[in-house]
Coordinates of N, CA and C in Angstrom, one line a residue:
M706 N 125.2 94.3 96.9 CA 124.2 94.7 97.7 C 123.3 95.7 97.2
S707 N 122.0 95.7 97.4 CA 121.1 96.6 96.8 C 121.0 97.9 97.6
N708 N 120.4 98.9 97.0 CA 120.3 100.2 97.7 C 119.5 100.1 98.9
S709 N 118.4 99.3 98.9 CA 117.6 99.0 100.1 C 118.5 98.4 101.4
E710 N 119.2 97.4 100.8 CA 120.2 96.8 101.9 C 121.1 97.6 102.3
D711 N 121.7 98.6 101.5 CA 122.6 99.7 101.9 C 121.9 100.6 103.1
S712 N 120.7 100.9 102.8 CA 120.2 101.9 103.9 C 119.8 101.2 105.1
Q713 N 119.4 99.8 104.8 CA 119.1 99.1 106.1 C 120.2 98.8 106.9
Q714 N 121.3 98.6 106.2 CA 122.5 98.4 107.0 C 123.0 99.6 107.6
Y715 N 122.9 100.7 107.0 CA 123.3 102.0 107.5 C 122.5 102.4 108.7
V716 N 121.3 102.0 108.8 CA 120.3 102.3 109.9 C 120.9 101.4 111.1
K717 N 121.2 100.1 110.8 CA 121.6 99.2 111.9 C 122.9 99.7 112.4
E718 N 123.8 100.0 111.6 CA 125.1 100.5 112.2 C 125.0 101.8 112.8
E719 N 124.2 102.8 112.4 CA 124.0 103.9 113.3 C 123.2 103.8 114.5
D720 N 122.4 102.8 114.5 CA 121.8 102.5 115.8 C 122.7 101.8 116.8
E721 N 123.5 101.0 116.3 CA 124.6 100.3 117.2 C 125.6 101.2 117.7
A722 N 125.9 102.2 116.8 CA 126.9 103.2 117.3 C 126.2 104.2 118.2
S723 N 125.0 104.5 118.1 CA 124.4 105.5 119.0 C 123.7 104.9 120.1
G724 N 123.4 103.7 119.8 CA 122.4 103.1 120.9 C 121.0 103.5 120.8
D725 N 120.8 104.1 119.7 CA 119.3 104.7 119.6 C 118.5 103.6 119.2
E726 N 117.2 103.6 119.9 CA 116.3 102.4 119.5 C 115.0 103.1 119.0
S727 N 115.1 104.3 118.2 CA 114.1 104.9 117.7 C 113.5 104.1 116.4
D728 N 114.3 103.4 115.7 CA 114.0 102.6 114.6 C 113.3 101.4 114.9
K729 N 113.2 100.7 116.1 CA 112.6 99.7 116.7 C 111.4 99.9 117.2
Q730 N 110.3 99.1 116.7 CA 109.0 99.2 117.2 C 108.4 97.7 117.3
D731 N 107.3 97.6 118.0 CA 106.6 96.2 118.1 C 107.4 95.1 118.4
G732 N 108.2 95.1 119.5 CA 108.9 94.1 120.0 C 110.3 93.9 119.3
G733 N 110.9 94.9 119.0 CA 112.2 95.0 118.4 C 112.3 94.9 116.9
I734 N 111.3 95.0 116.1 CA 111.4 94.7 114.7 C 111.9 96.1 114.1
M735 N 113.0 95.7 113.2 CA 113.7 96.9 112.7 C 112.9 97.4 111.4
L736 N 112.6 98.7 111.5 CA 111.9 99.4 110.3 C 113.0 99.8 109.4
R737 N 112.8 99.5 108.0 CA 113.7 100.0 107.0 C 113.6 101.5 106.8
E738 N 114.6 102.2 106.2 CA 114.4 103.6 106.2 C 113.3 103.9 105.3
Q739 N 113.0 103.2 104.2 CA 111.9 103.4 103.3 C 110.4 103.4 103.9
D740 N 110.4 102.5 104.9 CA 109.2 102.3 105.5 C 108.9 103.5 106.6
R741 N 109.7 104.3 106.8 CA 109.6 105.3 107.7 C 108.9 106.7 106.9
F742 N 109.2 106.8 105.7 CA 108.8 107.8 104.9 C 107.6 107.6 103.9
L743 N 107.1 108.7 103.6 CA 105.8 108.6 102.6 C 106.4 108.2 101.3
P744 N 105.7 107.5 100.3 CA 106.3 107.1 99.1 C 106.8 108.2 98.2
I745 N 107.9 108.1 97.7 CA 108.5 109.2 97.0 C 107.8 109.6 95.6
C746 N 107.0 108.6 95.2 CA 106.2 109.0 94.0 C 105.1 109.9 94.3
N747 N 104.5 109.9 95.5 CA 103.5 110.9 96.0 C 104.1 112.1 96.2
I748 N 105.3 112.3 96.7 CA 105.9 113.5 96.9 C 106.4 114.2 95.6
I749 N 106.9 113.4 94.7 CA 107.2 113.9 93.4 C 106.0 114.6 92.6
K750 N 104.8 113.7 92.8 CA 103.5 114.3 92.2 C 103.2 115.7 92.7
I751 N 103.3 115.8 93.9 CA 102.9 117.1 94.5 C 104.0 118.2 94.3
M752 N 105.2 117.8 94.4 CA 106.4 118.8 94.0 C 106.3 119.2 92.6
K753 N 105.7 118.4 91.6 CA 105.8 118.9 90.1 C 104.7 119.9 90.0
V754 N 103.7 119.9 90.6 CA 102.5 120.9 90.4 C 103.2 122.5 90.1
P755 N 103.8 123.1 90.9 CA 104.3 124.4 90.7 C 105.6 124.5 89.7
V756 N 106.1 123.4 89.4 CA 107.3 123.4 88.5 C 106.9 123.5 87.0
P757 N 107.5 124.3 86.3 CA 107.3 124.4 84.9 C 107.4 122.9 84.2
Q758 N 106.7 122.7 83.2 CA 106.6 121.4 82.4 C 108.2 120.8 82.1
N759 N 108.9 121.8 81.7 CA 110.3 121.4 81.4 C 111.2 121.4 82.4
G760 N 110.8 121.8 83.8 CA 111.7 121.8 84.9 C 111.9 120.6 85.5
K761 N 113.1 120.6 86.1 CA 113.4 119.2 86.9 C 113.6 119.7 88.3
I762 N 113.4 118.4 89.1 CA 113.6 118.6 90.6 C 114.7 117.6 91.0
A763 N 115.8 118.0 91.6 CA 116.8 117.2 91.9 C 116.5 116.1 92.8
K764 N 117.3 115.0 92.8 CA 116.9 113.9 93.6 C 117.0 114.3 95.2
D765 N 118.2 115.1 95.4 CA 118.4 115.4 96.8 C 117.3 116.2 97.4
A766 N 116.7 117.1 96.5 CA 115.5 118.0 96.9 C 114.3 117.0 97.2
R767 N 114.1 116.0 96.3 CA 113.0 115.3 96.5 C 113.1 114.5 97.8
E768 N 114.2 114.0 98.0 CA 114.5 113.2 99.2 C 114.4 114.0 100.5
C769 N 114.9 115.2 100.4 CA 114.7 116.1 101.5 C 113.3 116.4 101.9
I770 N 112.6 116.9 100.9 CA 111.0 117.2 100.9 C 110.4 115.8 101.6
Q771 N 110.9 114.7 101.1 CA 110.1 113.4 101.6 C 110.4 113.3 103.1
E772 N 111.7 113.4 103.5 CA 112.0 113.3 105.0 C 111.3 114.3 105.7
C773 N 111.2 115.5 105.3 CA 110.7 116.6 106.1 C 109.1 116.5 106.3
V774 N 108.6 116.1 105.0 CA 107.0 115.9 105.3 C 106.8 114.8 106.1
S775 N 107.5 113.8 106.0 CA 107.3 112.4 106.8 C 107.4 112.8 108.3
E776 N 108.5 113.7 108.7 CA 108.6 113.9 109.9 C 107.7 114.9 110.5
F777 N 107.1 115.8 109.7 CA 106.1 116.8 110.1 C 104.6 115.9 110.5
I778 N 104.5 115.1 109.5 CA 103.2 114.2 109.8 C 103.3 113.4 111.0
S779 N 104.6 112.8 111.2 CA 104.7 112.2 112.5 C 104.6 113.0 113.8
F780 N 105.1 114.2 113.6 CA 105.1 115.0 114.8 C 103.7 115.4 115.0
I781 N 102.8 115.8 114.0 CA 101.6 116.2 114.4 C 100.8 115.0 114.9
S782 N 101.0 113.7 114.2 CA 100.2 112.5 114.6 C 100.6 112.2 115.9
S783 N 101.8 112.2 116.4 CA 102.1 111.8 117.9 C 101.3 112.6 118.9
E784 N 101.3 114.0 118.5 CA 100.5 114.8 119.4 C 99.0 114.4 119.4
A785 N 98.5 114.3 118.4 CA 97.1 113.9 118.2 C 96.9 112.5 119.1
I786 N 97.7 111.7 118.9 CA 97.7 110.2 119.5 C 97.7 110.5 121.0
E787 N 98.6 111.3 121.5 CA 98.7 111.5 122.9 C 97.3 112.2 123.4
R788 N 96.5 112.9 122.6 CA 95.3 113.5 123.0 C 94.3 112.3 123.1
S789 N 94.3 111.5 122.2 CA 93.3 110.4 122.2 C 93.5 109.4 123.3
V790 N 94.8 109.1 123.6 CA 95.2 108.3 124.6 C 94.7 108.9 125.9
A791 N 95.0 110.1 126.1 CA 94.5 110.9 127.4 C 93.1 110.7 127.6
E792 N 92.2 110.7 126.6 CA 90.8 110.6 126.5 C 90.3 109.2 126.5
N793 N 91.3 108.2 126.7 CA 91.0 106.7 126.6 C 90.2 106.4 125.3
R794 N 90.6 106.9 124.2 CA 90.2 106.7 123.0 C 91.1 105.8 122.1
K795 N 90.8 104.9 121.2 CA 91.6 104.3 120.5 C 91.7 104.8 119.1
T796 N 90.9 105.7 118.8 CA 90.8 106.3 117.4 C 91.1 107.8 117.4
V797 N 92.0 108.1 116.6 CA 92.5 109.6 116.4 C 91.5 110.1 115.3
N798 N 90.9 111.3 115.7 CA 90.0 111.9 114.7 C 90.6 113.3 114.2
G799 N 89.7 113.9 113.3 CA 90.1 115.2 112.8 C 90.3 116.4 113.8
D800 N 89.5 116.3 114.9 CA 89.6 117.2 116.0 C 90.8 117.1 116.7
D801 N 91.3 115.7 116.9 CA 92.5 115.6 117.6 C 93.7 116.2 116.8
L802 N 93.7 116.2 115.5 CA 94.7 116.8 114.7 C 94.5 118.2 114.8
L803 N 93.4 118.8 114.9 CA 93.3 120.2 115.0 C 93.8 120.8 116.2
V804 N 93.6 120.0 117.3 CA 94.2 120.5 118.5 C 95.6 120.3 118.5
A805 N 96.2 119.3 118.0 CA 97.6 119.1 117.9 C 98.2 120.3 117.1
F806 N 97.6 120.7 116.0 CA 98.2 121.9 115.2 C 98.2 123.0 116.1
S807 N 97.2 123.2 117.0 CA 97.2 124.4 117.8 C 98.1 124.3 118.9
N808 N 98.2 123.2 119.7 CA 99.1 122.9 120.6 C 100.7 123.1 120.3
L809 N 100.9 122.8 119.0 CA 102.3 122.7 118.5 C 102.7 124.1 117.9
G810 N 101.7 125.1 117.9 CA 102.0 126.4 117.5 C 101.7 126.5 116.1
F811 N 101.0 125.7 115.3 CA 100.7 125.9 114.0 C 99.2 126.6 113.9
D812 N 99.0 127.5 114.7 CA 97.6 128.3 114.7 C 97.2 128.6 113.4
N813 N 98.0 129.0 112.5 CA 97.5 129.7 111.1 C 96.9 128.5 110.3
Y814 N 97.0 127.2 110.7 CA 96.5 126.1 110.0 C 95.2 125.7 110.5
V815 N 94.8 126.1 111.7 CA 93.8 125.5 112.5 C 92.5 125.8 111.7
E816 N 92.2 127.1 111.3 CA 91.0 127.7 110.8 C 90.7 126.9 109.3
P817 N 91.7 127.1 108.6 CA 91.5 126.5 107.3 C 91.3 124.9 107.2
L818 N 92.0 124.2 108.2 CA 91.9 122.8 108.3 C 90.4 122.5 108.9
S819 N 89.9 123.5 109.9 CA 88.7 123.1 110.4 C 87.6 123.3 109.5
I820 N 87.7 124.3 108.6 CA 86.7 124.6 107.5 C 86.8 123.3 106.6
Y821 N 87.8 123.0 106.2 CA 88.2 121.7 105.3 C 87.4 120.4 106.0
L822 N 87.8 120.2 107.3 CA 87.2 119.0 108.0 C 85.6 119.1 107.9
Q823 N 85.2 120.3 108.2 CA 83.8 120.5 108.2 C 83.1 120.1 106.9
K824 N 83.7 120.7 105.7 CA 83.2 120.4 104.5 C 83.4 118.9 104.0
Y825 N 84.4 118.3 104.6 CA 84.7 116.9 104.2 C 83.7 116.1 104.9
R826 N 83.3 116.4 106.1 CA 82.1 115.5 106.9 C 80.9 115.8 106.3
E827 N 80.6 116.9 105.9 CA 79.4 117.2 105.2 C 79.3 116.3 104.0
S828 N 80.3 116.5 103.1 CA 80.4 115.6 101.9 C 80.2 114.2 102.1
N829 N 80.8 113.6 103.1 CA 80.7 112.2 103.4 C 79.2 112.0 103.9
K830 N 78.7 112.9 104.7 CA 77.4 112.6 105.1 C 76.4 112.6 104.1
S831 N 76.5 113.5 102.9 CA 75.6 113.5 101.9 C 76.0 112.4 101.0
D832 N 77.2 112.0 100.8 CA 77.5 110.8 100.0 C 76.9 109.5 100.6
R833 N 76.9 109.5 101.9 CA 76.5 108.5 102.6 C 74.8 108.3 102.5
N834 N 74.3 109.5 102.7 CA 72.8 109.6 102.5 C 72.3 109.2 101.1
L835 N 73.1 109.7 100.1 CA 72.8 109.4 98.7 C 72.9 107.9 98.5
F836 N 73.7 107.2 99.1 CA 74.1 105.8 98.8 C 72.9 105.1 99.6
L837 N 72.6 105.4 100.9 CA 71.5 104.7 101.7 C 70.1 105.1 100.9
D838 N 69.9 106.4 100.4 CA 68.6 106.6 99.7 C 68.5 105.9 98.4
S839 N 69.5 105.6 97.6 CA 69.5 104.9 96.4 C 69.3 103.4 96.6
G840 N 69.9 103.0 97.6 CA 69.6 101.5 98.1 C 68.4 101.3 98.5
Y841 N 67.8 102.1 99.4 CA 66.5 102.0 99.8 C 65.4 102.0 98.6
A842 N 65.7 103.0 97.6 CA 64.9 103.1 96.5 C 64.9 101.8 95.7
Q843 N 66.0 101.3 95.5 CA 66.1 100.0 94.8 C 65.5 98.9 95.4
N844 N 65.5 98.9 96.7 CA 64.8 97.8 97.6 C 63.2 98.0 97.2
E845 N 62.8 99.3 97.4 CA 61.4 99.5 97.1 C 61.0 99.0 95.7
D846 N 61.7 99.4 94.7 CA 61.4 99.1 93.5 C 61.2 97.7 93.2
S847 N 62.4 96.9 93.8 CA 62.1 95.4 93.8 C 61.0 94.8 94.5
A848 N 60.7 95.3 95.6 CA 59.7 94.8 96.4 C 58.3 95.1 95.6
T849 N 58.1 96.4 94.8 CA 57.0 96.7 94.1 C 56.9 95.8 92.9
T850 N 58.0 95.5 92.3 CA 57.8 94.6 91.2 C 57.4 93.3 91.6
H851 N 57.9 92.8 92.7 CA 57.5 91.3 93.1 C 56.1 91.4 93.8
D852 N 55.6 92.5 94.2 CA 54.3 92.5 94.7 C 53.2 92.7 93.6
G853 N 53.7 93.4 92.5 CA 52.8 93.8 91.4 C 52.6 92.4 90.4
K854 N 53.2 91.4 90.6 CA 53.1 90.2 89.8 C 51.6 89.7 89.9

């Protein structure tokens, strides 16, 4: 039996024993343990940044952080989703996340994240304008070339 089968079996046995339905979504489809967490390779990349080049990160430490980060993101996301649903919207946006951070007591994160969100939106807007301007300029050039014949 492979490692993923082991974890899937463990989740099934645990659910049967506790009667917990938390791993079931969308009409009773069982989620595998690795589907609930962020990819471990992404977690490791982030964790390696402050570690010296010859340093190591234990497997249990990587898995613990993976689980904690995934749970934290789910926690914030569910609060943001509740807000968007309450406002009859189907899309969760950055402002929903900021309100979720504030509602959940992570006030120290709200200001830096709102600054980041503002800069991100400005960057996207300028990128979009640059793309549209270059596309418009190319269309004008090709129209000029065809008219100039």
